[in-house]
Backbone as numpy.savetxt, mean C-alpha at the origin, in Angstrom:
# Nx Ny Nz CAx CAy CAz Cx Cy Cz
-3.94 -13.35 3.14 -2.61 -13.71 3.73 -2.94 -15.42 3.66
-2.10 -15.84 3.64 -2.23 -17.12 3.50 -1.92 -18.07 4.68
-2.53 -17.76 5.22 -2.18 -18.30 7.12 -1.57 -19.91 6.82
-0.73 -19.65 7.95 0.66 -19.69 8.80 1.59 -20.45 7.46
2.12 -19.40 7.05 2.69 -18.65 5.22 3.70 -17.64 6.35
4.64 -17.62 5.81 6.34 -16.44 6.43 6.57 -15.92 5.33
6.26 -15.09 4.59 6.88 -14.44 3.41 8.51 -13.62 3.44
8.90 -14.52 2.78 10.54 -13.91 2.28 10.58 -12.68 1.91
11.46 -11.43 2.19 11.33 -9.66 1.86 11.57 -10.16 0.00
11.63 -11.02 -0.61 12.20 -11.23 -1.99 10.04 -11.96 -2.53
9.26 -12.31 -2.07 8.26 -13.88 -2.47 6.98 -12.34 -2.77
7.28 -10.97 -2.91 5.81 -9.95 -3.38 4.86 -10.90 -4.55
5.84 -11.61 -5.32 4.97 -12.28 -6.55 4.12 -13.90 -5.97
4.80 -14.32 -5.24 3.72 -15.02 -4.30 3.10 -15.12 -3.51
3.05 -14.00 -3.44 2.01 -13.01 -1.92 1.09 -13.25 -3.45
1.06 -12.30 -3.89 -0.21 -11.71 -5.08 -1.20 -13.43 -5.56
0.56 -13.97 -6.54 -0.11 -15.31 -7.02 -1.05 -15.95 -5.90
-0.36 -16.22 -4.60 -1.47 -16.82 -3.84 -2.52 -16.47 -3.48
-2.31 -15.45 -3.58 -3.83 -14.38 -3.10 -5.02 -14.46 -3.45
-6.36 -14.96 -3.59 -7.52 -15.74 -4.11 -8.66 -14.32 -5.10
-8.99 -14.71 -6.47 -9.32 -13.55 -6.54 -10.91 -13.21 -5.95
-11.04 -11.96 -6.11 -11.04 -10.98 -6.68 -9.93 -9.75 -5.83
-9.19 -10.04 -5.33 -8.01 -9.41 -3.88 -6.71 -9.22 -5.47
-6.67 -11.09 -5.93 -5.68 -10.49 -6.88 -5.11 -9.76 -7.74
-5.98 -9.76 -8.89 -6.56 -8.12 -9.45 -6.17 -6.78 -8.63
-6.31 -6.96 -8.06 -6.91 -5.20 -7.14 -5.07 -5.33 -6.21
-4.72 -6.20 -5.93 -3.17 -6.01 -5.61 -2.21 -6.22 -6.77
-2.53 -6.19 -8.32 -1.60 -6.82 -9.45 -1.98 -4.74 -9.76
-3.08 -4.74 -9.28 -3.59 -3.06 -10.05 -2.11 -2.19 -8.65
-2.43 -2.40 -7.45 -2.12 -1.20 -6.77 -0.67 -1.69 -6.76
-0.22 -2.55 -6.82 1.42 -3.05 -7.70 2.10 -2.23 -8.33
1.16 -2.04 -9.66 1.59 -1.62 -11.46 1.28 -0.06 -10.79
0.23 0.18 -10.12 0.06 2.02 -9.76 1.52 2.37 -9.03
1.39 1.63 -8.22 3.05 1.99 -7.92 4.27 2.20 -8.19
4.63 1.51 -9.13 5.75 1.12 -9.66 5.57 2.67 -11.00
4.62 2.40 -11.35 4.83 3.22 -12.32 4.54 5.18 -11.95
4.14 4.56 -10.40 4.53 6.28 -9.94 5.49 6.79 -9.29
6.09 5.55 -8.55 7.79 5.75 -8.16 8.92 4.70 -8.25
9.08 4.65 -9.76 9.60 3.60 -10.10 11.18 3.10 -9.79
11.33 4.37 -8.38 12.71 4.49 -7.70 12.20 3.47 -6.31
11.43 2.69 -6.31 10.48 2.51 -5.05 11.01 0.83 -4.15
11.57 0.63 -3.69 11.79 -0.92 -3.32 11.22 -1.32 -3.05
10.76 -2.10 -4.06 9.34 -3.67 -3.86 9.86 -4.97 -2.26
9.23 -4.88 -1.42 9.23 -5.97 -0.43 8.39 -6.20 0.18
9.08 -7.58 1.20 7.18 -8.10 2.13 7.84 -7.42 3.42
7.21 -7.14 4.02 7.29 -6.50 5.65 5.99 -6.36 6.18
6.16 -6.82 7.24 4.73 -7.30 8.39 4.10 -7.99 7.60
4.29 -9.06 6.98 4.37 -10.07 6.10 3.30 -9.94 4.88
3.44 -8.59 4.80 2.68 -7.94 3.35 3.42 -7.22 2.71
2.78 -7.06 1.12 3.43 -5.99 -0.20 4.33 -5.07 0.51
5.18 -4.56 0.73 5.65 -3.10 0.86 6.30 -2.14 -0.10
6.21 -1.49 0.13 7.80 -0.11 -0.98 7.62 0.88 0.25
9.58 0.84 -0.67 9.62 1.91 0.76 10.97 2.62 -0.52
10.68 3.78 -0.59 11.15 5.48 -0.87 11.66 6.31 -0.38
12.73 6.52 0.24 13.24 7.06 1.55 12.79 7.04 2.53
12.40 6.15 2.95 11.77 5.42 4.05 10.35 4.60 3.60
10.07 4.11 4.50 8.32 3.81 4.38 7.94 4.37 3.45
6.58 3.41 2.78 6.53 4.35 1.52 4.86 3.41 1.99
4.11 2.33 1.48 3.28 2.21 1.76 2.64 0.86 1.51
1.95 -0.37 2.84 2.00 -1.66 2.68 0.31 -1.96 1.83
0.18 -2.51 1.18 -0.77 -2.97 1.32 -0.88 -4.79 1.19
-2.54 -5.18 1.59 -2.36 -6.60 1.78 -4.45 -6.94 1.88
-4.22 -8.59 0.78 -5.40 -9.39 0.96 -5.94 -9.25 2.19
-7.30 -9.10 2.52 -7.98 -10.36 3.41 -9.19 -10.52 2.38
-10.16 -11.02 3.09 -11.27 -11.98 2.37 -12.44 -10.84 2.00
-11.98 -9.74 2.78 -12.90 -9.13 2.52 -13.22 -7.89 1.42
-11.57 -7.47 1.85 -10.73 -5.98 1.53 -10.13 -6.47 1.08
-8.68 -4.97 0.81 -7.97 -5.18 0.47 -7.79 -3.86 1.68
-6.39 -4.33 2.46 -5.87 -3.10 3.38 -4.62 -2.37 2.44
-4.57 -1.79 3.09 -4.05 0.28 2.54 -3.65 0.45 3.92
-1.89 0.40 3.77 -1.48 1.00 5.30 0.06 2.54 4.46
-1.08 3.50 4.68 -0.03 4.99 3.86 0.16 5.69 5.07
0.85 5.03 7.05 1.14 5.56 7.80 0.04 6.69 8.08
0.22 6.99 9.44 -0.40 8.15 10.06 -1.02 9.05 8.97
0.32 9.70 8.41 0.47 10.98 7.42 -0.42 10.46 6.50
-0.27 9.85 5.72 -0.77 9.36 4.30 -2.25 9.21 4.54
-2.90 8.80 6.04 -4.31 8.18 6.08 -4.62 9.95 6.55
-4.15 10.84 7.33 -4.64 12.22 7.94 -4.64 13.26 6.81
-3.80 13.20 6.13 -3.60 14.02 4.43 -5.12 13.90 3.28
-5.53 12.77 3.77 -6.58 12.56 3.13 -7.81 12.17 3.76
-8.19 12.66 4.87 -9.31 12.14 5.75 -10.48 12.30 5.34
-10.94 13.73 4.57 -12.22 13.59 3.75 -12.59 12.24 2.37
-11.28 12.23 1.70 -11.60 11.23 0.76 -11.47 9.68 1.17
-11.16 9.59 2.75 -10.71 8.50 2.80 -12.30 7.84 3.85
-13.26 8.59 4.14 -13.95 8.78 5.17 -15.14 7.48 4.74
-15.74 7.80 3.84 -16.44 6.52 3.26 -16.28 5.59 3.51
-14.48 5.59 3.81 -14.23 3.45 4.09 -14.24 3.23 5.26
-14.11 1.79 5.60 -14.05 1.70 7.18 -12.06 1.43 7.51
-12.06 2.57 8.33 -10.51 2.74 8.69 -10.15 1.75 10.61
-8.61 1.65 10.28 -7.85 1.55 11.24 -7.08 2.46 12.30
-6.44 2.08 12.79 -5.04 3.10 13.28 -3.99 3.06 12.06
-4.40 3.39 11.22 -3.05 3.26 10.39 -3.93 3.34 8.84
-4.78 2.48 8.30 -4.62 1.22 7.92 -6.58 2.01 7.33
-6.79 1.79 6.18 -8.47 1.56 5.70 -8.58 0.30 4.90
-9.17 0.41 4.16 -10.25 -0.71 4.28 -10.87 -1.15 2.78
-10.30 -1.01 1.21 -10.91 -1.33 0.58 -11.78 -2.86 -0.25
-12.93 -2.31 -0.04 -13.80 -3.48 0.06 -13.85 -4.10 -1.19
-13.86 -5.66 -1.29 -13.32 -6.26 -2.36 -14.90 -6.29 -3.55
-15.93 -5.30 -2.74 -17.29 -5.57 -4.14 -17.45 -4.28 -4.25
-16.26 -3.22 -4.49 -16.41 -2.01 -4.33 -15.59 -1.68 -5.40
-15.53 -0.84 -6.75 -14.12 0.03 -7.64 -13.24 0.06 -6.80
-11.94 -0.32 -6.65 -10.67 -0.19 -6.35 -10.55 1.00 -6.32
-10.02 2.00 -5.53 -9.87 4.01 -5.93 -8.95 4.06 -5.83
-8.40 4.21 -7.50 -6.70 3.90 -7.72 -6.79 5.13 -8.15
-7.20 6.12 -8.55 -6.36 7.82 -7.65 -6.48 7.93 -6.87
-7.16 7.28 -6.17 -7.69 7.87 -4.49 -5.33 7.64 -4.42
-5.04 6.31 -4.43 -4.27 5.41 -4.06 -3.39 5.58 -4.45
-3.36 6.42 -5.95 -2.43 7.18 -6.69 -2.02 8.81 -6.13
-2.60 9.55 -5.03 -2.58 10.42 -5.09 -1.93 10.27 -3.22
-2.23 9.30 -2.62 -1.71 8.64 -1.67 -0.52 8.72 -1.74
0.73 7.54 -2.64 1.60 7.49 -2.92 2.38 8.36 -2.84
1.69 9.52 -4.30 2.38 10.88 -4.27 2.19 11.63 -3.76
1.68 11.55 -3.00 2.13 12.84 -1.22 2.70 11.55 -0.49
2.96 10.46 -0.08 4.20 9.87 0.39 5.50 9.96 -0.04
5.40 9.83 -1.21 6.56 10.17 -1.94 7.14 11.12 -2.01
6.79 12.52 -1.74 6.83 13.55 -1.57 8.02 13.67 -0.14
6.48 13.56 0.69 7.02 13.55 1.94 7.88 13.45 2.43
8.24 11.84 2.18 9.56 11.40 2.52 10.83 11.87 1.48
10.81 12.27 0.99 11.94 12.86 0.44 12.34 14.27 1.40
11.63 14.83 1.28 11.36 16.51 1.60 11.65 15.64 3.89
11.33 14.99 3.84 11.95 14.34 5.57 13.35 13.92 5.64
14.09 13.56 4.27 14.94 12.94 4.18 16.39 14.74 3.72
15.17 15.39 3.12 16.57 16.48 2.67 16.95 17.31 4.19
15.11 17.38 4.74 16.06 18.01 5.61 16.16 17.52 6.76
16.58 16.12 7.16 17.33 15.99 7.76 18.91 15.91 7.25
19.12 15.52 6.27 20.82 16.44 5.92 20.85 17.52 6.14
20.31 18.43 5.92 20.27 19.85 6.04 20.53 20.32 8.03
């Protein structure tokens, strides 16, 4: 994240391009993966970081000096607690260190879970 800069909802490209390497390549990979898995998801900036919405908030991700922050709301983290236990975590967040391989398979599983969960919640509300 660039200090002192507030991103507008349509500036995901700008956010990613302004991230330093190796974070930039990782942000691009996460973005590409989510777009492939949930092509109808809406991409935006929320809480000053890239995010996707699909029948509600899906996931957020952000660049930091030593890690990529990944935010899949508490349910995404709870469902994959065991797999995420090897990473530093905060409330609703996980940190993927820049000096380790990006766990793209795990990110994919979390995104698929969150998409299915959001669709199910929406169906339940309609009934």
